[in-house]
């Protein structure tokens, strides 16, 4: 209307301001799986998390399951928060899902840089031994994570200021080890549902916010 006040421009400005503030609040969050960068970080590391889920998440988002806060695992998580008030189980699971993808895919590629940053010393030694044996045999690994249907905290323990949190991952994967001539050495090209229990560890008083993978087993 001629001479009228431009209400539509004010509304657009309000919406734009809201979106800017929203993006700043989301992208500025840390998950605990990040670590301070020194120089240029490796490609794809660390996994950035938006609202508890990595930006690289599969189209079918995993279900993050938290234990009953009144149960023993929930009470253990409360003890972790007592040492580190910034510990957020939902954000932790988002970072754990990102780390799971990076470690599984990094092992398949033989990416030692990514693995060393995310594994404890003892776990890294086991992974390196497996990588050396695979390379010595002239074999390669083909791994595809098709979907992750569940990411859940299985258990938690606090020893002094050192925390161990075990996460259950249920995923659909394709895993094959190939010989130098391309023939299959093990595994299958069929999609298989796998259940893994991974234990992440961190000193909650440490200046390094990275949770390291300290143990793995199948369920």
XYZ file of N, CA, C and O in Angstrom:
876
model
N 0.854 -1.188 0.000
C 0.000 0.000 0.000
C 0.884 1.231 0.000
O 1.853 1.302 0.748
N 0.564 2.253 -0.813
C 1.409 3.428 -0.938
C 1.429 4.181 0.383
O 0.408 4.494 0.981
N 2.632 4.509 0.820
C 2.789 5.235 2.078
C 2.681 4.354 3.298
O 2.862 4.830 4.401
N 2.347 3.049 3.105
C 2.221 2.145 4.249
C 3.582 1.703 4.758
O 4.604 1.825 4.083
N 3.605 1.138 5.998
C 4.846 0.669 6.588
C 5.182 -0.707 6.011
O 4.300 -1.560 5.918
N 6.443 -0.977 5.602
C 6.804 -2.261 4.953
C 6.870 -3.417 5.951
O 7.942 -3.861 6.360
N 5.680 -3.910 6.363
C 5.626 -4.993 7.353
C 6.336 -6.242 6.854
O 7.012 -6.950 7.609
N 6.184 -6.550 5.526
C 6.784 -7.773 4.998
C 8.300 -7.746 5.126
O 8.943 -8.756 5.428
N 8.928 -6.575 4.937
C 10.383 -6.486 5.066
C 10.824 -6.732 6.502
O 11.848 -7.358 6.769
N 10.034 -6.261 7.461
C 10.374 -6.487 8.869
C 10.291 -7.970 9.204
O 11.145 -8.539 9.889
N 9.257 -8.641 8.689
C 9.112 -10.080 8.947
C 10.283 -10.859 8.367
O 10.836 -11.764 9.001
N 10.672 -10.525 7.118
C 11.811 -11.218 6.507
C 13.081 -10.990 7.325
O 13.889 -11.899 7.513
N 13.272 -9.774 7.813
C 14.467 -9.466 8.607
C 14.480 -10.265 9.909
O 15.520 -10.774 10.344
N 13.292 -10.407 10.538
C 13.214 -11.182 11.784
C 13.546 -12.642 11.542
O 14.260 -13.268 12.327
N 13.017 -13.211 10.455
C 13.296 -14.616 10.131
C 14.783 -14.807 9.864
O 15.412 -15.764 10.338
N 15.397 -13.887 9.099
C 16.821 -14.002 8.786
C 17.664 -13.926 10.056
O 18.625 -14.681 10.233
N 17.308 -13.024 10.963
C 18.060 -12.900 12.212
C 17.953 -14.163 13.043
O 18.934 -14.629 13.641
N 16.748 -14.759 13.073
C 16.558 -16.002 13.826
C 17.442 -17.115 13.264
O 18.090 -17.853 14.003
N 17.483 -17.239 11.929
C 18.280 -18.298 11.308
C 19.761 -18.108 11.597
O 20.483 -19.079 11.850
N 20.241 -16.872 11.556
C 21.654 -16.616 11.840
C 21.995 -17.024 13.264
O 22.987 -17.703 13.526
N 21.145 -16.634 14.221
C 21.398 -16.991 15.622
C 21.335 -18.502 15.813
O 22.111 -19.079 16.570
N 20.401 -19.145 15.127
C 20.262 -20.607 15.255
C 21.508 -21.328 14.745
O 22.035 -22.229 15.397
N 22.007 -20.898 13.577
C 23.192 -21.535 13.017
C 24.400 -21.331 13.927
O 25.194 -22.241 14.135
N 24.540 -20.117 14.479
C 25.682 -19.865 15.352
C 25.632 -20.736 16.595
O 26.643 -21.259 17.052
N 24.441 -20.935 17.159
C 24.335 -21.733 18.380
C 24.591 -23.197 18.097
O 25.163 -23.906 18.908
N 24.171 -23.705 16.932
C 24.324 -25.124 16.609
C 25.754 -25.439 16.206
O 26.370 -26.366 16.708
N 26.334 -24.648 15.300
C 27.657 -24.968 14.783
C 28.738 -24.720 15.812
O 29.852 -25.210 15.661
N 28.433 -23.985 16.862
C 29.449 -23.713 17.870
C 29.531 -24.764 18.959
O 30.362 -24.659 19.841
N 28.695 -25.810 18.904
C 28.676 -26.800 19.965
C 29.799 -27.804 19.796
O 30.213 -28.135 18.704
N 30.299 -28.320 20.939
C 31.339 -29.344 20.913
C 30.760 -30.624 21.470
O 29.914 -30.621 22.347
N 31.240 -31.756 20.969
C 30.669 -33.035 21.368
C 31.554 -33.807 22.322
O 31.118 -34.767 22.922
N 32.812 -33.451 22.450
C 33.726 -34.225 23.266
C 34.546 -35.177 22.436
O 35.537 -35.709 22.904
N 34.165 -35.438 21.180
C 34.978 -36.263 20.296
C 35.885 -35.388 19.452
O 36.727 -35.891 18.724
N 35.708 -34.072 19.551
C 36.582 -33.164 18.824
C 37.873 -32.996 19.603
O 37.940 -33.213 20.798
N 38.926 -32.575 18.904
C 40.167 -32.257 19.573
C 40.707 -30.983 18.961
O 40.445 -30.705 17.800
N 41.471 -30.161 19.732
C 41.997 -28.919 19.178
C 42.860 -29.202 17.968
O 43.663 -30.132 17.972
N 42.689 -28.423 16.910
C 43.451 -28.633 15.685
C 44.767 -27.902 15.766
O 44.846 -26.766 16.209
N 45.823 -28.559 15.343
C 47.146 -27.969 15.261
C 47.548 -28.030 13.806
O 47.802 -29.093 13.272
N 47.604 -26.876 13.156
C 47.869 -26.902 11.733
C 46.636 -27.339 10.983
O 45.509 -27.089 11.398
N 46.812 -28.083 9.918
C 45.699 -28.480 9.073
C 45.222 -29.870 9.451
O 46.010 -30.814 9.453
N 43.948 -30.058 9.804
C 43.466 -31.368 10.215
C 43.361 -32.310 9.034
O 43.285 -31.894 7.889
N 43.358 -33.618 9.333
C 43.171 -34.612 8.281
C 41.793 -34.458 7.674
O 40.847 -34.031 8.333
N 41.674 -34.820 6.410
C 40.395 -34.666 5.703
C 39.305 -35.433 6.426
O 39.463 -36.601 6.753
N 38.185 -34.760 6.678
C 37.043 -35.421 7.294
C 37.146 -35.562 8.799
O 36.308 -36.200 9.415
N 38.181 -34.979 9.441
C 38.350 -35.125 10.876
C 38.477 -33.747 11.504
O 39.167 -32.893 10.956
N 37.875 -33.474 12.650
C 37.014 -34.373 13.410
C 35.582 -34.332 12.911
O 35.211 -33.409 12.199
N 34.760 -35.324 13.261
C 33.368 -35.288 12.825
C 32.631 -34.144 13.496
O 32.643 -34.040 14.708
N 32.015 -33.258 12.708
C 31.244 -32.153 13.287
C 29.838 -32.641 13.556
O 29.252 -33.358 12.757
N 29.301 -32.229 14.691
C 27.994 -32.712 15.104
C 27.003 -31.566 15.129
O 27.303 -30.491 15.634
N 25.830 -31.788 14.557
C 24.764 -30.800 14.582
C 23.583 -31.417 15.321
O 23.055 -32.441 14.908
N 23.208 -30.809 16.449
C 22.110 -31.318 17.286
C 22.292 -32.802 17.606
O 21.375 -33.602 17.515
N 23.539 -33.200 17.934
C 23.784 -34.563 18.375
C 23.982 -35.554 17.252
O 24.220 -36.719 17.502
N 23.890 -35.140 15.967
C 24.088 -36.062 14.859
C 25.117 -35.477 13.898
O 25.073 -34.297 13.569
N 26.104 -36.293 13.438
C 27.115 -35.773 12.531
C 26.500 -35.337 11.211
O 25.513 -35.898 10.756
N 27.126 -34.312 10.584
C 26.625 -33.875 9.290
C 26.783 -34.953 8.248
O 26.107 -34.935 7.239
N 27.704 -35.891 8.472
C 27.940 -36.955 7.502
C 27.051 -38.170 7.767
O 27.297 -39.239 7.253
N 26.027 -38.015 8.602
C 25.174 -39.149 8.960
C 24.464 -39.707 7.738
O 24.202 -39.010 6.771
N 24.189 -41.000 7.787
C 23.479 -41.648 6.699
C 22.063 -41.095 6.621
O 21.541 -40.546 7.588
N 21.408 -41.228 5.470
C 20.043 -40.714 5.325
C 19.109 -41.224 6.410
O 18.253 -40.505 6.887
N 19.293 -42.482 6.824
C 18.458 -43.029 7.894
C 19.173 -42.790 9.214
O 20.135 -43.473 9.556
N 18.729 -41.782 9.966
C 19.428 -41.383 11.180
C 19.320 -42.471 12.246
O 18.275 -43.093 12.417
N 20.417 -42.745 12.957
C 20.374 -43.768 13.995
C 19.538 -43.316 15.185
O 19.336 -42.129 15.388
N 19.065 -44.278 15.945
C 18.277 -43.980 17.135
C 19.214 -43.951 18.332
O 19.888 -44.929 18.634
N 19.270 -42.820 19.014
C 20.131 -42.669 20.175
C 19.328 -43.030 21.428
O 18.356 -42.353 21.754
N 19.748 -44.083 22.100
C 19.007 -44.580 23.255
C 19.781 -44.290 24.534
O 20.948 -44.670 24.665
N 19.125 -43.612 25.466
C 19.732 -43.295 26.757
C 19.154 -44.202 27.833
O 17.976 -44.560 27.793
N 19.969 -44.586 28.810
C 19.477 -45.461 29.879
C 18.549 -44.713 30.826
O 18.543 -43.474 30.883
N 17.780 -45.461 31.590
C 16.917 -44.886 32.619
C 17.784 -44.148 33.632
O 18.711 -44.737 34.209
N 17.525 -42.861 33.859
C 18.377 -42.108 34.804
C 18.330 -42.663 36.220
O 19.235 -42.393 37.014
N 17.293 -43.460 36.536
C 17.192 -44.027 37.878
C 17.943 -45.341 38.000
O 18.146 -45.847 39.108
N 18.338 -45.936 36.867
C 19.043 -47.214 36.871
C 20.529 -47.045 37.117
O 21.054 -45.930 37.200
N 21.257 -48.174 37.236
C 22.700 -48.094 37.549
C 23.511 -47.368 36.484
O 24.444 -46.633 36.812
N 23.158 -47.563 35.198
C 23.914 -46.887 34.138
C 23.611 -45.386 34.150
O 24.508 -44.552 34.023
N 22.330 -45.045 34.331
C 21.963 -43.639 34.405
C 22.625 -42.943 35.574
O 23.069 -41.784 35.462
N 22.732 -43.626 36.709
C 23.389 -43.038 37.871
C 24.890 -42.882 37.634
O 25.509 -41.919 38.103
N 25.484 -43.844 36.879
C 26.906 -43.731 36.534
C 27.145 -42.507 35.657
O 28.146 -41.793 35.815
N 26.222 -42.238 34.728
C 26.348 -41.053 33.882
C 26.251 -39.778 34.714
O 26.927 -38.779 34.415
N 25.429 -39.803 35.748
C 25.341 -38.644 36.634
C 26.664 -38.403 37.345
O 27.067 -37.263 37.571
N 27.349 -39.491 37.707
C 28.661 -39.337 38.353
C 29.663 -38.720 37.375
O 30.520 -37.930 37.778
N 29.545 -39.082 36.088
C 30.419 -38.464 35.082
C 30.157 -36.963 35.008
O 31.095 -36.159 34.943
N 28.871 -36.591 35.040
C 28.530 -35.174 34.991
C 29.004 -34.442 36.246
O 29.245 -33.238 36.217
N 29.119 -35.175 37.357
C 29.629 -34.560 38.570
C 31.083 -34.122 38.416
O 31.512 -33.135 39.005
N 31.860 -34.874 37.614
C 33.257 -34.518 37.358
C 33.353 -33.535 36.202
O 34.140 -32.588 36.234
N 32.555 -33.771 35.157
C 32.545 -32.896 33.982
C 31.115 -32.438 33.735
O 30.344 -33.129 33.066
N 30.720 -31.262 34.260
C 29.341 -30.788 34.100
C 28.932 -30.603 32.643
O 27.750 -30.590 32.330
N 29.899 -30.503 31.738
C 29.573 -30.319 30.332
C 29.279 -31.611 29.597
O 28.938 -31.576 28.403
N 29.375 -32.746 30.283
C 29.108 -34.027 29.621
C 27.624 -34.141 29.289
O 26.765 -34.046 30.157
N 27.318 -34.357 28.012
C 25.941 -34.477 27.523
C 25.799 -35.826 26.827
O 26.382 -36.034 25.757
N 25.066 -36.781 27.409
C 24.968 -38.112 26.814
C 24.464 -38.117 25.372
O 24.950 -38.896 24.543
N 23.489 -37.264 25.046
C 22.980 -37.239 23.670
C 24.063 -36.769 22.706
O 24.264 -37.354 21.642
N 24.758 -35.688 23.053
C 25.833 -35.196 22.196
C 26.971 -36.209 22.127
O 27.595 -36.386 21.078
N 27.240 -36.895 23.252
C 28.264 -37.932 23.269
C 27.940 -39.022 22.253
O 28.806 -39.467 21.494
N 26.680 -39.471 22.215
C 26.298 -40.517 21.271
C 26.408 -40.040 19.824
O 26.754 -40.812 18.927
N 26.102 -38.758 19.600
C 26.285 -38.227 18.254
C 27.743 -38.284 17.833
O 28.072 -38.680 16.706
N 28.648 -37.908 18.745
C 30.070 -38.001 18.443
C 30.535 -39.435 18.309
O 31.389 -39.749 17.476
N 29.981 -40.340 19.136
C 30.355 -41.752 19.066
C 29.964 -42.350 17.721
O 30.716 -43.130 17.132
N 28.797 -41.971 17.221
C 28.355 -42.472 15.911
C 29.301 -41.975 14.803
O 29.661 -42.729 13.896
N 29.723 -40.714 14.904
C 30.667 -40.194 13.925
C 32.010 -40.910 14.008
O 32.621 -41.237 12.987
N 32.485 -41.165 15.241
C 33.750 -41.869 15.424
C 33.660 -43.300 14.906
O 34.610 -43.818 14.310
N 32.517 -43.952 15.133
C 32.312 -45.321 14.651
C 32.493 -45.383 13.135
O 33.209 -46.238 12.599
N 31.849 -44.462 12.432
C 31.969 -44.436 10.972
C 33.418 -44.187 10.545
O 33.936 -44.854 9.639
N 34.071 -43.226 11.181
C 35.431 -42.878 10.790
C 36.400 -44.024 11.040
O 37.289 -44.294 10.223
N 36.255 -44.724 12.171
C 37.174 -45.806 12.505
C 36.947 -47.007 11.587
O 37.907 -47.591 11.063
N 35.686 -47.395 11.381
C 35.398 -48.535 10.502
C 35.892 -48.258 9.087
O 36.572 -49.093 8.464
N 35.575 -47.083 8.568
C 35.976 -46.751 7.206
C 37.477 -46.478 7.123
O 38.120 -46.818 6.117
N 38.069 -45.880 8.188
C 39.506 -45.633 8.200
C 40.298 -46.928 8.212
O 41.341 -47.037 7.560
N 39.812 -47.927 8.959
C 40.487 -49.228 8.976
C 40.427 -49.877 7.603
O 41.411 -50.475 7.136
N 39.289 -49.773 6.939
C 39.162 -50.368 5.604
C 40.139 -49.718 4.625
O 40.738 -50.393 3.786
N 40.328 -48.403 4.735
C 41.244 -47.686 3.840
C 42.699 -47.833 4.261
O 43.604 -47.518 3.489
N 42.919 -48.252 5.506
C 44.273 -48.289 6.032
C 44.771 -46.908 6.405
O 45.972 -46.626 6.318
N 43.866 -46.035 6.840
C 44.196 -44.651 7.162
C 44.724 -44.570 8.595
O 43.968 -44.392 9.558
N 46.020 -44.672 8.744
C 46.631 -44.691 10.064
C 46.495 -43.354 10.787
O 46.441 -43.307 12.016
N 46.471 -42.247 10.048
C 46.365 -40.925 10.678
C 45.060 -40.784 11.447
O 45.039 -40.358 12.606
N 43.966 -41.149 10.815
C 42.659 -41.070 11.477
C 42.606 -42.021 12.661
O 42.147 -41.659 13.755
N 43.097 -43.246 12.479
C 43.004 -44.250 13.536
C 43.821 -43.850 14.760
O 43.345 -43.997 15.896
N 45.020 -43.366 14.579
C 45.860 -43.009 15.726
C 45.216 -41.920 16.575
O 45.363 -41.902 17.798
N 44.491 -40.998 15.934
C 43.862 -39.903 16.672
C 42.660 -40.364 17.498
O 42.280 -39.692 18.460
N 42.052 -41.470 17.118
C 40.795 -41.883 17.758
C 40.917 -43.152 18.605
O 39.947 -43.555 19.239
N 42.099 -43.780 18.628
C 42.285 -45.027 19.368
C 43.239 -44.825 20.536
O 44.181 -44.026 20.457
N 42.994 -45.578 21.620
C 43.951 -45.600 22.714
C 45.221 -46.303 22.234
O 45.229 -46.969 21.195
N 46.301 -46.179 22.995
C 47.572 -46.776 22.583
C 47.445 -48.289 22.414
O 47.931 -48.861 21.438
N 46.808 -48.941 23.360
C 46.675 -50.399 23.300
C 45.806 -50.824 22.115
O 46.131 -51.774 21.395
N 44.693 -50.122 21.905
C 43.802 -50.466 20.787
C 44.494 -50.194 19.456
O 44.374 -50.980 18.511
N 45.231 -49.086 19.367
C 45.959 -48.767 18.137
C 46.968 -49.866 17.801
O 47.132 -50.242 16.635
N 47.639 -50.415 18.819
C 48.617 -51.476 18.568
C 47.962 -52.680 17.902
O 48.522 -53.276 16.970
N 46.756 -53.045 18.366
C 46.045 -54.167 17.751
C 45.614 -53.869 16.328
O 45.726 -54.723 15.429
N 45.118 -52.649 16.095
C 44.706 -52.266 14.746
C 45.904 -52.234 13.802
O 45.824 -52.689 12.658
N 47.030 -51.689 14.282
C 48.213 -51.600 13.422
C 48.718 -52.989 13.042
O 49.133 -53.224 11.898
N 48.676 -53.927 13.986
C 49.096 -55.296 13.696
C 48.225 -55.910 12.597
O 48.723 -56.568 11.682
N 46.915 -55.674 12.678
C 46.001 -56.203 11.663
C 46.259 -55.540 10.302
O 46.221 -56.209 9.255
N 46.523 -54.227 10.302
C 46.816 -53.531 9.048
C 48.102 -54.056 8.416
O 48.171 -54.290 7.200
N 49.140 -54.254 9.239
C 50.409 -54.762 8.719
C 50.250 -56.146 8.114
O 50.818 -56.444 7.052
N 49.480 -57.016 8.790
C 49.265 -58.378 8.281
C 48.491 -58.347 6.964
O 48.807 -59.098 6.026
N 47.494 -57.478 6.880
C 46.703 -57.378 5.649
C 47.554 -56.875 4.486
O 47.481 -57.407 3.371
N 48.376 -55.874 4.750
C 49.228 -55.323 3.695
C 50.301 -56.311 3.277
O 50.636 -56.415 2.090
N 50.856 -57.046 4.242
C 51.887 -58.037 3.915
C 51.325 -59.140 3.026
O 52.045 -59.693 2.178
N 50.044 -59.441 3.184
C 49.397 -60.475 2.360
C 48.919 -59.920 1.023
O 48.378 -60.671 0.199
N 49.096 -58.606 0.823
C 48.648 -57.998 -0.425
C 47.139 -57.898 -0.539
O 46.594 -57.826 -1.642
N 46.470 -57.871 0.599
C 45.003 -57.843 0.602
C 44.479 -56.429 0.817
O 45.180 -55.564 1.348
N 43.260 -56.217 0.409
C 42.568 -54.955 0.641
C 41.216 -55.240 1.283
O 40.703 -56.359 1.196
N 40.671 -54.221 1.920
C 39.401 -54.369 2.625
C 38.334 -53.512 1.961
O 38.568 -52.335 1.665
N 37.186 -54.106 1.732
C 36.041 -53.355 1.236
C 34.981 -53.349 2.329
O 34.495 -54.400 2.746
N 34.647 -52.160 2.817
C 33.648 -52.026 3.872
C 32.689 -50.902 3.520
O 33.128 -49.815 3.149
N 31.408 -51.182 3.644
C 30.380 -50.162 3.432
C 29.414 -50.201 4.603
O 28.877 -51.257 4.928
N 29.213 -49.070 5.241
C 28.179 -48.961 6.272
C 26.911 -48.492 5.576
O 26.815 -47.341 5.157
N 25.943 -49.374 5.441
C 24.711 -49.031 4.740
C 23.729 -48.276 5.635
O 22.999 -47.404 5.168
N 23.706 -48.628 6.917
C 22.778 -47.964 7.848
C 23.202 -48.276 9.276
O 23.836 -49.303 9.537
N 22.881 -47.374 10.191
C 23.064 -47.606 11.622
C 21.697 -47.446 12.268
O 21.122 -46.363 12.256
N 21.168 -48.524 12.799
C 19.801 -48.507 13.321
C 19.738 -48.211 14.809
O 18.683 -47.829 15.322
N 20.861 -48.393 15.516
C 20.828 -48.124 16.962
C 22.200 -47.702 17.457
O 23.222 -48.272 17.084
N 22.199 -46.667 18.284
C 23.394 -46.231 19.011
C 22.936 -46.004 20.449
O 22.140 -45.105 20.712
N 23.393 -46.831 21.379
C 22.865 -46.789 22.748
C 23.983 -46.953 23.760
O 24.935 -47.713 23.529
N 23.870 -46.242 24.871
C 24.833 -46.409 25.960
C 24.516 -47.703 26.699
O 23.423 -47.881 27.232
N 25.495 -48.598 26.714
C 25.328 -49.911 27.332
C 25.763 -49.904 28.796
O 25.125 -50.518 29.656
N 26.856 -49.219 29.078
C 27.357 -49.161 30.451
C 28.280 -47.953 30.591
O 28.746 -47.384 29.594
N 28.535 -47.570 31.826
C 29.429 -46.450 32.112
C 30.118 -46.709 33.442
O 29.536 -47.306 34.356
N 31.371 -46.261 33.526
C 32.156 -46.481 34.746
C 33.082 -45.291 34.947
O 33.613 -44.727 33.982
N 33.251 -44.909 36.191
C 34.141 -43.812 36.531
C 35.160 -44.313 37.542
O 34.799 -44.808 38.610
N 36.443 -44.217 37.174
C 37.541 -44.609 38.059
C 38.396 -43.373 38.304
O 39.196 -43.005 37.448
N 38.165 -42.747 39.450
C 38.814 -41.469 39.695
C 38.217 -40.429 38.761
O 37.036 -40.111 38.865
N 39.042 -39.907 37.847
C 38.528 -38.965 36.846
C 38.496 -39.585 35.452
O 38.154 -38.907 34.486
N 38.833 -40.870 35.351
C 38.843 -41.553 34.053
C 37.496 -42.239 33.839
O 37.064 -43.040 34.671
N 36.847 -41.910 32.733
C 35.523 -42.451 32.432
C 35.606 -43.460 31.287
O 36.324 -43.235 30.312
N 34.869 -44.561 31.424
C 34.678 -45.533 30.355
C 33.188 -45.580 30.043
O 32.375 -45.804 30.953
N 32.827 -45.385 28.781
C 31.436 -45.472 28.363
C 31.365 -46.461 27.203
O 32.040 -46.284 26.183
N 30.579 -47.512 27.371
C 30.428 -48.541 26.340
C 29.155 -48.281 25.550
O 28.089 -48.081 26.135
N 29.277 -48.277 24.231
C 28.177 -47.957 23.331
C 27.865 -49.172 22.452
O 28.774 -49.816 21.930
N 26.574 -49.459 22.333
C 26.116 -50.532 21.442
C 25.763 -49.931 20.083
O 24.933 -49.019 19.995
N 26.396 -50.454 19.030
C 26.102 -50.043 17.656
C 25.476 -51.216 16.916
O 26.059 -52.305 16.877
N 24.307 -51.005 16.347
C 23.686 -51.998 15.469
C 23.694 -51.401 14.063
O 23.086 -50.349 13.829
N 24.401 -52.059 13.157
C 24.580 -51.490 11.822
C 24.436 -52.556 10.749
O 24.623 -53.751 11.008
N 24.086 -52.106 9.554
C 24.060 -52.958 8.364
C 25.309 -52.645 7.554
O 25.510 -51.502 7.131
N 26.148 -53.661 7.344
C 27.423 -53.446 6.679
C 27.680 -54.494 5.600
O 27.150 -55.602 5.645
N 28.526 -54.104 4.645
C 29.118 -55.036 3.685
C 30.603 -55.078 4.004
O 31.264 -54.038 4.032
N 31.142 -56.265 4.281
C 32.551 -56.426 4.613
C 33.159 -57.553 3.812
O 32.689 -58.706 3.876
N 34.206 -57.238 3.053
C 34.922 -58.250 2.282
C 36.415 -57.943 2.299
O 36.812 -56.785 2.173
N 37.215 -58.990 2.476
C 38.659 -58.872 2.311
C 39.014 -59.507 0.981
O 38.636 -60.651 0.705
N 39.738 -58.744 0.148
C 40.059 -59.191 -1.201
C 41.549 -59.467 -1.337
O 42.385 -58.725 -0.799
N 41.890 -60.545 -2.061
C 43.279 -60.846 -2.365
C 43.797 -59.877 -3.429
O 43.040 -59.095 -4.011
N 45.097 -59.957 -3.682
C 45.708 -59.054 -4.652
C 45.096 -59.196 -6.043
O 45.037 -58.231 -6.811
N 44.612 -60.389 -6.395
C 44.006 -60.602 -7.710
C 42.519 -60.258 -7.743
O 41.843 -60.478 -8.746
N 42.004 -59.727 -6.617
C 40.600 -59.336 -6.561
C 39.661 -60.431 -6.106
O 38.464 -60.194 -5.942
N 40.166 -61.630 -5.879
C 39.308 -62.719 -5.406
C 39.027 -62.540 -3.924
O 39.864 -62.017 -3.180
N 37.854 -62.976 -3.453
C 37.515 -62.792 -2.031
C 38.321 -63.713 -1.131
O 38.455 -64.909 -1.399
N 38.883 -63.163 -0.073
C 39.611 -63.956 0.915
C 38.708 -64.287 2.099
O 38.796 -65.367 2.681
N 37.829 -63.364 2.452
C 36.883 -63.583 3.548
C 35.774 -62.568 3.433
O 35.880 -61.590 2.693
N 34.705 -62.813 4.180
C 33.582 -61.884 4.161
C 32.628 -62.180 3.026
O 32.732 -63.206 2.331
N 31.689 -61.265 2.828
C 30.666 -61.446 1.809
C 30.218 -60.090 1.293
O 30.361 -59.076 1.982
N 29.688 -60.084 0.064
C 29.176 -58.822 -0.482
C 27.710 -58.615 -0.140
O 27.082 -57.665 -0.610
N 27.169 -59.509 0.709
C 25.786 -59.351 1.167
C 25.761 -58.415 2.373
O 26.714 -58.346 3.155
N 24.662 -57.697 2.518
C 24.504 -56.807 3.670
C 24.239 -57.650 4.912
O 23.348 -58.511 4.916
N 25.005 -57.406 5.958
C 24.894 -58.178 7.192
C 24.657 -57.229 8.357
O 25.308 -56.178 8.451
N 23.737 -57.591 9.245
C 23.519 -56.793 10.457
C 24.548 -57.194 11.500
O 24.702 -58.372 11.827
N 25.249 -56.204 12.029
C 26.283 -56.442 13.028
C 25.965 -55.657 14.293
O 25.471 -54.532 14.223
N 26.268 -56.259 15.433
C 26.123 -55.579 16.719
C 27.491 -55.517 17.372
O 28.126 -56.547 17.600
N 27.968 -54.315 17.620
C 29.284 -54.107 18.205
C 29.162 -53.332 19.502
O 28.334 -52.422 19.626
N 30.011 -53.667 20.456
C 30.105 -52.945 21.721
C 31.479 -52.297 21.777
O 32.500 -52.986 21.828
N 31.493 -50.973 21.735
C 32.741 -50.221 21.739
C 32.825 -49.413 23.024
O 31.865 -48.723 23.397
N 33.989 -49.474 23.679
C 34.208 -48.720 24.900
C 35.109 -47.518 24.610
O 36.227 -47.676 24.109
N 34.592 -46.329 24.910
C 35.342 -45.086 24.747
C 35.812 -44.620 26.121
O 35.097 -44.762 27.116
N 37.006 -44.032 26.138
C 37.624 -43.655 27.409
C 38.168 -42.231 27.333
O 38.672 -41.788 26.296
N 38.061 -41.541 28.463
C 38.609 -40.176 28.550
C 38.824 -39.791 30.001
O 38.018 -40.154 30.870
N 39.922 -39.082 30.250
C 40.120 -38.455 31.556
C 39.316 -37.161 31.534
O 39.631 -36.234 30.782
N 38.280 -37.085 32.355
C 37.361 -35.957 32.314
C 37.993 -34.641 32.773
O 37.424 -33.584 32.520
N 39.134 -34.717 33.400
C 39.824 -33.502 33.826
C 40.920 -33.107 32.834
O 41.614 -32.115 33.036
N 41.079 -33.890 31.778
C 42.112 -33.597 30.789
C 41.701 -32.422 29.914
O 40.519 -32.208 29.643
N 42.697 -31.672 29.446
C 42.412 -30.583 28.518
C 42.072 -31.076 27.129
O 41.545 -30.314 26.310
N 42.370 -32.344 26.833
C 42.036 -32.934 25.536
C 40.618 -33.491 25.616
O 40.353 -34.409 26.397
N 39.671 -32.971 24.832
C 38.288 -33.429 24.923
C 38.009 -34.726 24.175
O 36.881 -35.205 24.182
N 39.043 -35.319 23.535
C 38.817 -36.492 22.693
C 38.569 -37.752 23.514
O 39.349 -38.099 24.393
N 37.473 -38.444 23.194
C 37.217 -39.774 23.736
C 37.919 -40.772 22.822
O 37.688 -40.785 21.619
N 38.766 -41.637 23.391
C 39.519 -42.623 22.606
C 38.830 -43.986 22.693
O 38.308 -44.374 23.742
N 38.847 -44.709 21.570
C 38.316 -46.064 21.569
C 39.298 -46.959 22.323
O 40.452 -47.113 21.916
N 38.845 -47.564 23.425
C 39.719 -48.357 24.290
C 39.447 -49.849 24.210
O 40.225 -50.646 24.741
N 38.359 -50.253 23.558
C 38.059 -51.675 23.465
C 36.881 -51.925 22.546
O 35.971 -51.102 22.436
N 36.910 -53.085 21.869
C 35.808 -53.468 20.982
C 35.499 -54.942 21.168
O 36.396 -55.747 21.454
N 34.236 -55.273 21.016
C 33.830 -56.683 20.977
C 32.485 -56.786 20.269
O 31.758 -55.810 20.136
N 32.194 -57.982 19.779
C 30.912 -58.218 19.122
C 29.910 -58.757 20.121
O 30.285 -59.450 21.086
N 28.639 -58.450 19.898
C 27.597 -58.931 20.812
C 26.749 -59.984 20.113
O 26.698 -60.046 18.895
